[in-house]
PDB file of C-alpha atoms in Angstrom:
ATOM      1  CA  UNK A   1      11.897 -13.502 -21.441  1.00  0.00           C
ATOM      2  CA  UNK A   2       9.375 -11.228 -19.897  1.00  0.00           C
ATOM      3  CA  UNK A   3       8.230  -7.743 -21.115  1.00  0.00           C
ATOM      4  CA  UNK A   4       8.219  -4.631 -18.497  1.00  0.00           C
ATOM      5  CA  UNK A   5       6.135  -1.943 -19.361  1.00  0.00           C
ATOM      6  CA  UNK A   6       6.939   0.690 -16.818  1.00  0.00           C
ATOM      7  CA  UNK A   7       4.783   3.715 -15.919  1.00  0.00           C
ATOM      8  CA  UNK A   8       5.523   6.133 -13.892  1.00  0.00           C
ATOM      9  CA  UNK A   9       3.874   8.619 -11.035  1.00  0.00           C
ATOM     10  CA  UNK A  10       2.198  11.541 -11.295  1.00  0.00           C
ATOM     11  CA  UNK A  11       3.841  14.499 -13.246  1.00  0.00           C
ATOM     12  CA  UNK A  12       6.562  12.083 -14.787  1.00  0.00           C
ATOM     13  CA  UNK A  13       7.083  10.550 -17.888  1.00  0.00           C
ATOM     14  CA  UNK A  14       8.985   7.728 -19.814  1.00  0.00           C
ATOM     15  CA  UNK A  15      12.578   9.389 -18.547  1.00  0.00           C
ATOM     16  CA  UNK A  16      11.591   8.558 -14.968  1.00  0.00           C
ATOM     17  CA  UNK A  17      12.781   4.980 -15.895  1.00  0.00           C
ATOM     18  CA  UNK A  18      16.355   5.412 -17.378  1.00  0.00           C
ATOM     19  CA  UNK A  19      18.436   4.430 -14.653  1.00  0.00           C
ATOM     20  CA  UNK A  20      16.498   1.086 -14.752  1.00  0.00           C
ATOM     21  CA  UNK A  21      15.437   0.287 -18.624  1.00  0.00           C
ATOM     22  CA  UNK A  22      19.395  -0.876 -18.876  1.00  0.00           C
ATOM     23  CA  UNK A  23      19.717  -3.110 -16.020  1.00  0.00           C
ATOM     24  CA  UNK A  24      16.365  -5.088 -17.250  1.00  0.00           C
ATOM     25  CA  UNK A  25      17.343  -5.501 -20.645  1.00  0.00           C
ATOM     26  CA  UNK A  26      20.907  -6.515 -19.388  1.00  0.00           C
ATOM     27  CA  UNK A  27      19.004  -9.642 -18.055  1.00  0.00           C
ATOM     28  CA  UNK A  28      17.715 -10.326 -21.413  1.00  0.00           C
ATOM     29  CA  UNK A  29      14.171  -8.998 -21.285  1.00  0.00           C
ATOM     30  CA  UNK A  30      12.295  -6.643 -23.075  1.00  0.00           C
ATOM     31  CA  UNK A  31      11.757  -3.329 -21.132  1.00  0.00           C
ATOM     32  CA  UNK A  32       9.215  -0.661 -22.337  1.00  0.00           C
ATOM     33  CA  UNK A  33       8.977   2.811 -20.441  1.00  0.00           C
ATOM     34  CA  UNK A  34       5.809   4.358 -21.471  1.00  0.00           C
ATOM     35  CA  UNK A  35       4.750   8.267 -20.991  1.00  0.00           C
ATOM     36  CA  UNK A  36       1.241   8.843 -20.290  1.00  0.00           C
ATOM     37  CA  UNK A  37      -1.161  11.122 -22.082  1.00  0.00           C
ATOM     38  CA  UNK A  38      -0.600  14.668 -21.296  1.00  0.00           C
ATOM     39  CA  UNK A  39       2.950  14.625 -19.773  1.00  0.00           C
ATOM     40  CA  UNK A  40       6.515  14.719 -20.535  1.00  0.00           C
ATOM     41  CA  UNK A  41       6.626  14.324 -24.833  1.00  0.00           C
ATOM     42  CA  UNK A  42       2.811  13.765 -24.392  1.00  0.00           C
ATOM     43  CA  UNK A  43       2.020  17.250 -22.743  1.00  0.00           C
ATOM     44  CA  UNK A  44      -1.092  18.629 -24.203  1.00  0.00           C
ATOM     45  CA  UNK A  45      -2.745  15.493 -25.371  1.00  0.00           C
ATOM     46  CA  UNK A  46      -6.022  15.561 -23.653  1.00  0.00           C
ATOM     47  CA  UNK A  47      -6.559  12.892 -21.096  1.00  0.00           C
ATOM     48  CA  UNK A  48      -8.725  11.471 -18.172  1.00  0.00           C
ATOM     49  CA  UNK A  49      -8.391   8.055 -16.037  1.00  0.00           C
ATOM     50  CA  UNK A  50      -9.307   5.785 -19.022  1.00  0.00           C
ATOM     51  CA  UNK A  51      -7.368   7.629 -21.026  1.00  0.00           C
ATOM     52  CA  UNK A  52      -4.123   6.201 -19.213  1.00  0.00           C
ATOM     53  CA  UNK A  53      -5.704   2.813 -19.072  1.00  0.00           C
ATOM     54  CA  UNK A  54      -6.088   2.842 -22.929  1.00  0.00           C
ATOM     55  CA  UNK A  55      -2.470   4.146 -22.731  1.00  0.00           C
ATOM     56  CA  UNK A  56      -1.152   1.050 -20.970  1.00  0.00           C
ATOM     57  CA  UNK A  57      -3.327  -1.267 -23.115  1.00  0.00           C
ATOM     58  CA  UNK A  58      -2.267  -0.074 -26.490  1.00  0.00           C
ATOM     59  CA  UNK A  59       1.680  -0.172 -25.542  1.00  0.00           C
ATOM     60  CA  UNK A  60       1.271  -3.937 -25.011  1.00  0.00           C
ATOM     61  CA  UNK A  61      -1.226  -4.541 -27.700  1.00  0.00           C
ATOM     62  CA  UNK A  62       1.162  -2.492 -30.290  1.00  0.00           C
ATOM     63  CA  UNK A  63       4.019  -4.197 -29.300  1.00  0.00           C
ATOM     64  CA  UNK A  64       2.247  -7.713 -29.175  1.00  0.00           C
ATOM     65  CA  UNK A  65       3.876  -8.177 -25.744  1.00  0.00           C
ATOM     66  CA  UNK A  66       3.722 -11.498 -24.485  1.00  0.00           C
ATOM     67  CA  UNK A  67       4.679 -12.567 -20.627  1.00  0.00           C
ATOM     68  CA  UNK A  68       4.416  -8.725 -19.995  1.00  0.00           C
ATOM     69  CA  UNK A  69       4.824  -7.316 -16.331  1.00  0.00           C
ATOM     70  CA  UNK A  70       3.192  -4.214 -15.533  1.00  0.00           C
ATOM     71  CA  UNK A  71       4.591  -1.314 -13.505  1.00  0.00           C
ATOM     72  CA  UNK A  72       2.940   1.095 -11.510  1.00  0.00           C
ATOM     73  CA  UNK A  73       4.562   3.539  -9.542  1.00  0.00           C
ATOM     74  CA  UNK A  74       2.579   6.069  -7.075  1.00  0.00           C
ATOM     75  CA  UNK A  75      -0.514   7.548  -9.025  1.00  0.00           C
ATOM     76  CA  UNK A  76      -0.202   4.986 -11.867  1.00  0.00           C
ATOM     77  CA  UNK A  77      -1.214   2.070  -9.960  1.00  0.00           C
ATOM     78  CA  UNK A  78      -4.780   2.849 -10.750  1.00  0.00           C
ATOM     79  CA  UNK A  79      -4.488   2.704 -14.446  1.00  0.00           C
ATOM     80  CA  UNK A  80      -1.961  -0.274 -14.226  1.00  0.00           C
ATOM     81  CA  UNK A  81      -4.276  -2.115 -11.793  1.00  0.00           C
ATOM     82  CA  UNK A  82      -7.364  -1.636 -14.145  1.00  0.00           C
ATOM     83  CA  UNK A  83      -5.129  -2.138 -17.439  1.00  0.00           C
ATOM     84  CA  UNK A  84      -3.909  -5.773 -15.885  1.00  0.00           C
ATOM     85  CA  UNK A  85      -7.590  -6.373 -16.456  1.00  0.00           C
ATOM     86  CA  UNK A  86      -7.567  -6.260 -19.468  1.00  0.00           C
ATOM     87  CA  UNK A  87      -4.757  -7.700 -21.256  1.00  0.00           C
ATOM     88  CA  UNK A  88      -5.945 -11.481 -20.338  1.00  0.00           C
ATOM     89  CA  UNK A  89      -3.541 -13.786 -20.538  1.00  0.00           C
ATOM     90  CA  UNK A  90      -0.420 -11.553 -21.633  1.00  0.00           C
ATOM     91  CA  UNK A  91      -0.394 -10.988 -18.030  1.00  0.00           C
ATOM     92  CA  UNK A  92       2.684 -12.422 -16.136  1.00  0.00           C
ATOM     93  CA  UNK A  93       2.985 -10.425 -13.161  1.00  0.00           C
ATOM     94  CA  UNK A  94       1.869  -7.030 -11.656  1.00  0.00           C
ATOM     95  CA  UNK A  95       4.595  -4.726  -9.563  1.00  0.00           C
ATOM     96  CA  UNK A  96       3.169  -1.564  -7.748  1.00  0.00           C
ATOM     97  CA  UNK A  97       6.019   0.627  -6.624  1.00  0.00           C
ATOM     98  CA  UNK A  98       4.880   2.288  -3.678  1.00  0.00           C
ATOM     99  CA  UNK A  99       1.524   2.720  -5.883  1.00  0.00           C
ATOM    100  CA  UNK A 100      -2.231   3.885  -4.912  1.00  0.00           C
ATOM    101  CA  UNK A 101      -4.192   0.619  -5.939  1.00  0.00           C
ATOM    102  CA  UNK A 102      -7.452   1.025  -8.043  1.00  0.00           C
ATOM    103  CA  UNK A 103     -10.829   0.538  -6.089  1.00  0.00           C
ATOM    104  CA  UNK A 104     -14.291   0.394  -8.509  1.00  0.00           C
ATOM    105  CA  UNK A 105     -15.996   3.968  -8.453  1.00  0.00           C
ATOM    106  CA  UNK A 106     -13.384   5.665  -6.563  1.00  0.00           C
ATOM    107  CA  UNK A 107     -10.669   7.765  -7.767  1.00  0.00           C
ATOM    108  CA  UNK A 108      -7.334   9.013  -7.069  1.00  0.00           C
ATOM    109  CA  UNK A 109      -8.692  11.661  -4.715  1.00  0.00           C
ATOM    110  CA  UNK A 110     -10.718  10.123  -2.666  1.00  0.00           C
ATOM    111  CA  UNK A 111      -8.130   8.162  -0.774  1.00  0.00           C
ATOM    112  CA  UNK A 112      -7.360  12.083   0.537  1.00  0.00           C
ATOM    113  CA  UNK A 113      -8.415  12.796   3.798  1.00  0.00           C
ATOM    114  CA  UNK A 114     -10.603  15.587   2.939  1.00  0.00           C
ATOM    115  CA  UNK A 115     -12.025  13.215  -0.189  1.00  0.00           C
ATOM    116  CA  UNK A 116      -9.868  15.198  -2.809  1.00  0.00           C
ATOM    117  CA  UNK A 117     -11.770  18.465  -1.680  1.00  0.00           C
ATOM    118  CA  UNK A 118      -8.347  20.458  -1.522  1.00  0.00           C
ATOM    119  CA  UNK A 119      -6.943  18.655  -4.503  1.00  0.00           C
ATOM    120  CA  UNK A 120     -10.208  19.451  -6.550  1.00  0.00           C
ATOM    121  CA  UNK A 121      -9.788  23.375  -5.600  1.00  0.00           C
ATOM    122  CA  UNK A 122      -6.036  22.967  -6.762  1.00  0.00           C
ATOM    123  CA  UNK A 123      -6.267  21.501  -9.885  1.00  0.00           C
ATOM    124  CA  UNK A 124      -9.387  24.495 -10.980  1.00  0.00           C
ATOM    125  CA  UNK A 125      -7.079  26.923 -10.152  1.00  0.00           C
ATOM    126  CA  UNK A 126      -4.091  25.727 -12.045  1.00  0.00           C
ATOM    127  CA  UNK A 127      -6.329  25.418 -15.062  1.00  0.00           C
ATOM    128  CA  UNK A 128      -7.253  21.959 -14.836  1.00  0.00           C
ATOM    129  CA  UNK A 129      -3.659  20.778 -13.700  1.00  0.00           C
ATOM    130  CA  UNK A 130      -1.994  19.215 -10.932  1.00  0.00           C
ATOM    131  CA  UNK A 131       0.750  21.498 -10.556  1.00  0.00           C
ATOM    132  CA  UNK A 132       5.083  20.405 -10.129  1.00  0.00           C
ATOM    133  CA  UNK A 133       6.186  19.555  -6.483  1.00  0.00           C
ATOM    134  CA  UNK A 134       8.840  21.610  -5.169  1.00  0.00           C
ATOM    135  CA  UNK A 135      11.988  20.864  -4.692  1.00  0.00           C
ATOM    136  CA  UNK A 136      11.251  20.646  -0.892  1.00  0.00           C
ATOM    137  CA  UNK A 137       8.574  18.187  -1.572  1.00  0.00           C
ATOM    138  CA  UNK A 138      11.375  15.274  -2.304  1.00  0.00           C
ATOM    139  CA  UNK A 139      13.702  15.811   1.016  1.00  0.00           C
ATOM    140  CA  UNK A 140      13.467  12.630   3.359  1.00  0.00           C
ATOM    141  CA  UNK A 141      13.426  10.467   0.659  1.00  0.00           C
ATOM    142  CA  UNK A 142      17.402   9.366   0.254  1.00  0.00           C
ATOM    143  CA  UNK A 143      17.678  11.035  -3.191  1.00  0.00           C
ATOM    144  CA  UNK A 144      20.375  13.477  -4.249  1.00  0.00           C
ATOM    145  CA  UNK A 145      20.470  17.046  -4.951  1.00  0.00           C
ATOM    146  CA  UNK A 146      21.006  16.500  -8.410  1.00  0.00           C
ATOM    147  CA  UNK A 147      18.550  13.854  -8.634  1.00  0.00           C
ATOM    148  CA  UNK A 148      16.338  16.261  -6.904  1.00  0.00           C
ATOM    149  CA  UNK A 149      16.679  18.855  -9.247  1.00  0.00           C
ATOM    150  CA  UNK A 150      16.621  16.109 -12.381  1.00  0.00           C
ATOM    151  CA  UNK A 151      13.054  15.217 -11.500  1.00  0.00           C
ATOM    152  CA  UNK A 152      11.830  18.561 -10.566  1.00  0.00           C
ATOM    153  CA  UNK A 153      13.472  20.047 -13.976  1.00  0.00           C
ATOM    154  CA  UNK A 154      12.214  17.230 -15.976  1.00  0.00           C
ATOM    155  CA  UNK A 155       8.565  17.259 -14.421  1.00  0.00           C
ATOM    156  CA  UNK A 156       5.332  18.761 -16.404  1.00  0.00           C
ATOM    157  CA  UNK A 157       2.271  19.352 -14.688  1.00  0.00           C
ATOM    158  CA  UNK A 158      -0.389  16.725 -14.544  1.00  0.00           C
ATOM    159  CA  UNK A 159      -3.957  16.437 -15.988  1.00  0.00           C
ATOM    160  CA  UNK A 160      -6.322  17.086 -13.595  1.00  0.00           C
ATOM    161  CA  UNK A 161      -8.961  14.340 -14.723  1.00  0.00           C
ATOM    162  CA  UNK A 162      -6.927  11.721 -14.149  1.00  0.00           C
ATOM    163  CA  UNK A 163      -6.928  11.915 -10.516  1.00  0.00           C
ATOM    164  CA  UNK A 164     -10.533  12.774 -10.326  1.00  0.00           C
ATOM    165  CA  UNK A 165     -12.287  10.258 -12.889  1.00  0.00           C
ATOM    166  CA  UNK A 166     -13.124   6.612 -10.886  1.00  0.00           C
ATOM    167  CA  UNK A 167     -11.771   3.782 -11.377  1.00  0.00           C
ATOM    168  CA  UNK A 168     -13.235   0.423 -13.178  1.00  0.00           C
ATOM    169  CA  UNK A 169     -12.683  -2.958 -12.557  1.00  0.00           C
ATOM    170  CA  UNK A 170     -14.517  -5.717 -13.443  1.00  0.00           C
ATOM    171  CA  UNK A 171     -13.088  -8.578 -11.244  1.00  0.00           C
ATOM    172  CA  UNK A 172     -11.281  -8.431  -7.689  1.00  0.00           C
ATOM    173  CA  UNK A 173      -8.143  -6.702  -7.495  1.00  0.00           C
ATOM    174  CA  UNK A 174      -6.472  -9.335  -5.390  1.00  0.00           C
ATOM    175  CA  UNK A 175      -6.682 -11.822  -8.336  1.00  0.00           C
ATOM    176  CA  UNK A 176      -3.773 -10.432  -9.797  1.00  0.00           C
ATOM    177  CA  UNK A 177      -0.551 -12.023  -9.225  1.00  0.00           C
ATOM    178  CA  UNK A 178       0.801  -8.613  -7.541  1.00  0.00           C
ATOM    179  CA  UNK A 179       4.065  -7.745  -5.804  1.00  0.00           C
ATOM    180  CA  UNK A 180       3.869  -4.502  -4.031  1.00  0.00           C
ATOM    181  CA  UNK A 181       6.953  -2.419  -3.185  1.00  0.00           C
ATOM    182  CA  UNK A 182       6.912  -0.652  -0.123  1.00  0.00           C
ATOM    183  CA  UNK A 183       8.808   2.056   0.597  1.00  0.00           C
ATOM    184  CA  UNK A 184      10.178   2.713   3.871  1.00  0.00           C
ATOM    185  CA  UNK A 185      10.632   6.356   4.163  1.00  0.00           C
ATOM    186  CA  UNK A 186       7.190   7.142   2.728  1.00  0.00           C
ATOM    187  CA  UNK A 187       5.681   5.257   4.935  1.00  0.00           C
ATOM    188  CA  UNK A 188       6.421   2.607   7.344  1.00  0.00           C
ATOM    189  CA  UNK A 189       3.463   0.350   6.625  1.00  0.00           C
ATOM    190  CA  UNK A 190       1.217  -0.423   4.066  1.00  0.00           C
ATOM    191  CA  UNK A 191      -1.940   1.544   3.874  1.00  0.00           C
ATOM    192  CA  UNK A 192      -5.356  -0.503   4.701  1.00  0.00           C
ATOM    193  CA  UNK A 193      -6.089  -0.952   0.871  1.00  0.00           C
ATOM    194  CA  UNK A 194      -3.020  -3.026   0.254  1.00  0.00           C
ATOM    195  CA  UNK A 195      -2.581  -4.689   3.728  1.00  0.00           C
ATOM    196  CA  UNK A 196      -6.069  -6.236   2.658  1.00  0.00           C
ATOM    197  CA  UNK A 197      -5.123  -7.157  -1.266  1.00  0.00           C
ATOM    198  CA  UNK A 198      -1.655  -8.374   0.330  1.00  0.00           C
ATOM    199  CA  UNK A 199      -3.882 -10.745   2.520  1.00  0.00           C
ATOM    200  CA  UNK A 200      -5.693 -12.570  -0.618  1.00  0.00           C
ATOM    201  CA  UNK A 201      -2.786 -15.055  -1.058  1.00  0.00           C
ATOM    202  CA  UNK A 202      -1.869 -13.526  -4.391  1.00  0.00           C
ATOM    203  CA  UNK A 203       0.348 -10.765  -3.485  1.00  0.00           C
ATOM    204  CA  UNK A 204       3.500 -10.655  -1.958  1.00  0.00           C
ATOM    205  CA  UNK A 205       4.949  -7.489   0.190  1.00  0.00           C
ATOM    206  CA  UNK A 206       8.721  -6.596  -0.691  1.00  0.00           C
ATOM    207  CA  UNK A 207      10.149  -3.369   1.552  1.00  0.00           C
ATOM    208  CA  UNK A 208      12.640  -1.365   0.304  1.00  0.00           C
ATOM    209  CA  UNK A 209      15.090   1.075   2.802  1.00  0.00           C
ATOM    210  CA  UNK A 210      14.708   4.156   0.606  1.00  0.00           C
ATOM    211  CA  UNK A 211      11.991   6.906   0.017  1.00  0.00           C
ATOM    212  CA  UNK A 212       9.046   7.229  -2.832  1.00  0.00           C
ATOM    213  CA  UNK A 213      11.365   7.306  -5.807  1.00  0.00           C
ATOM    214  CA  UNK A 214      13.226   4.338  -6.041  1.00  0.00           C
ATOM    215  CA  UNK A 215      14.081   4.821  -9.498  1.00  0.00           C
ATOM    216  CA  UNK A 216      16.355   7.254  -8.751  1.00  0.00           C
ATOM    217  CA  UNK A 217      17.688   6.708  -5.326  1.00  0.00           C
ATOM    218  CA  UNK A 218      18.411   2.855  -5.824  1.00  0.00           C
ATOM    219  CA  UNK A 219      17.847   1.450  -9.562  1.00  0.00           C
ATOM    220  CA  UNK A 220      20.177  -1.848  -9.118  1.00  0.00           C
ATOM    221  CA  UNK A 221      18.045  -2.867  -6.128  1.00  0.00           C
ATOM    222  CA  UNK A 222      14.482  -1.897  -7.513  1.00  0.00           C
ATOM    223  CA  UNK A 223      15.636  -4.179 -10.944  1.00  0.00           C
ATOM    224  CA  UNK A 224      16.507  -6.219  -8.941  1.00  0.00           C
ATOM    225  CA  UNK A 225      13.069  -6.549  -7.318  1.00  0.00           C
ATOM    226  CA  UNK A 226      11.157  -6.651 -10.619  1.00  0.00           C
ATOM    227  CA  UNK A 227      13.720  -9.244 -12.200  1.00  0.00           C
ATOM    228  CA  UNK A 228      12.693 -11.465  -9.029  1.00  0.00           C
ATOM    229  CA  UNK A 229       9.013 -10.866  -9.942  1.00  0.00           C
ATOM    230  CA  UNK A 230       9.012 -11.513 -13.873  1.00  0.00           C
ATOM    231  CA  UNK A 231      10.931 -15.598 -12.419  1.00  0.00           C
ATOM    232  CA  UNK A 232       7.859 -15.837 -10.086  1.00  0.00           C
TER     233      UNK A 232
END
C-alpha cells in the first residue's frame, strides 16, 4: 500500500483533490490531500517557499507515512521536488502534474520571461498576493462551466513569497524516481527543464489529452496514472 500526499497549484487547496482522494483509496491506499500555508482553510498563516516545504515534510512525518508518493501539481512542484529530498527513504515515487520543477537558487518567477519582473510588480500591488485567475483564464483547457466556476469560487489568493523565495536542493533533481504528467492543452511539449530531468534515466514522461487541471477535467484517468506510478 502506498501513501499519496497530494498538493495542489497555486491559489488551491486540499479540495482541489476530491474527485481523486476516492478513486485512490478505492485501490486500497492511503491518500492524503494537503492545503498549503496561507490558502484555502490555511489563509492567513504566514508563509514563504520553505514554508510549503516544511508543509509537505510534516504531513508525512505526522502521519509516519511509509512508501509515500508525492504530488505536485503546477506551482507545487518546487516544494514537492525539494520536500522528496528530504523524507529519505519514505520516498516511493515522485508525480509532477504538469508541475514547474525546483532548480537550486531559483524561484518560481524566474522561469518567467521577464524573470518574474511583472509578477513581482503584481504581487506588491495586491498586498503581497498573487491574486485569483479569472474565469477566462481556464477556457482551452477541457473543463466545464461548472467546474470552471468550482475552482474559481473555491480559490484564495496566493502568498506572494512563495513564488519569489529560491529553491534548495541538496542533490540532483533527476535522482528522484519521477513521473511527470504532461498536459496536452497547456502545452504540447515539455519545457527544457524537464525534457533534461526526463533524460537522466529516472523519469518517465506520461501525456495526458486534457488541459492544466486534470483533477477536474479527467480524475479516473489521472488516478489512474498515479496508481501506475505507486506499482513502479
Amino acid at each position: 500500500m502506498a501513501d499519496f500526499v497530494l498538493v495542489a497549484g497555486a491559489r488551491l487547496g486540499a479540495w482541489a483533490w476530491d474527485d481523486v482522494v476516492p478513486r485512490l483509496r478505492a485501490a486500497g491506499h492511503g491518500a492524503h490531500p494537503l492545503t498549503l500555508s496561507g490558502l484555502a482553510d490555511k489563509r492567513g498563516l504566514p508563509a514563504g517557499q520553505r514554508t510549503h516545504v516544511q508543509d509537505i515534510v510534516d504531513e508525512v512525518e505526522r502521519h509516519d507515512l511509509r512508501d509515500v508518493v508525492l504530488v505536485g501539481h503546477s506551482y507545487s512542484g518546487i516544494p514537492v521536488g525539494q520536500a522528496a529530498q528530504r523524507i529519505g527513504d519514505r520516498l516511493a515515487h515522485v508525480v509532477f502534474v504538469d508541475a514547474s520543477v525546483p532548480a537550486e537558487g531559483e524561484a518560481f518567477v524566474s522561469a518567467w520571461p521577464d524573470g518574474g519582473a511583472r509578477m513581482r510588480t503584481l504581487i506588491a500591488e495586491n498586498g503581497g498576493f498573487w491574486p485569483v485567475a479569472p474565469a477566462a483564464h481556464f477556457d482551452g483547457h477541457g473543463l466545464t462551466d461548472e467546474q470552471i466556476a468550482r475552482i474559481v469560487a473555491a480559490s484564495t489568493p496566493h502568498p506572494g513569497a512563495t513564488l519569489t523565495e529560491p529553491a534548495v536542493l541538496p542533490r540532483p533533481l533527476d535522482e528522484l524516481p519521477a513521473t511527470y504528467i504532461l498536459c496536452r492543452l497547456a502545452g504540447a511539449e515539455p519545457s527544457g527543464e524537464v525534457a533534461e530531468l526526463l533524460a537522466g534515466g529516472h523519469w518517465r514522461l506520461v501525456e495526458m489529452d486534457t488541459g492544466h487541471w486534470p483533477m477536474f477535467s479527467q480524475p479516473r484517468e489521472l488516478a489512474r496514472i498515479f496508481l501506475e506510478a505507486a506499482a513502479d
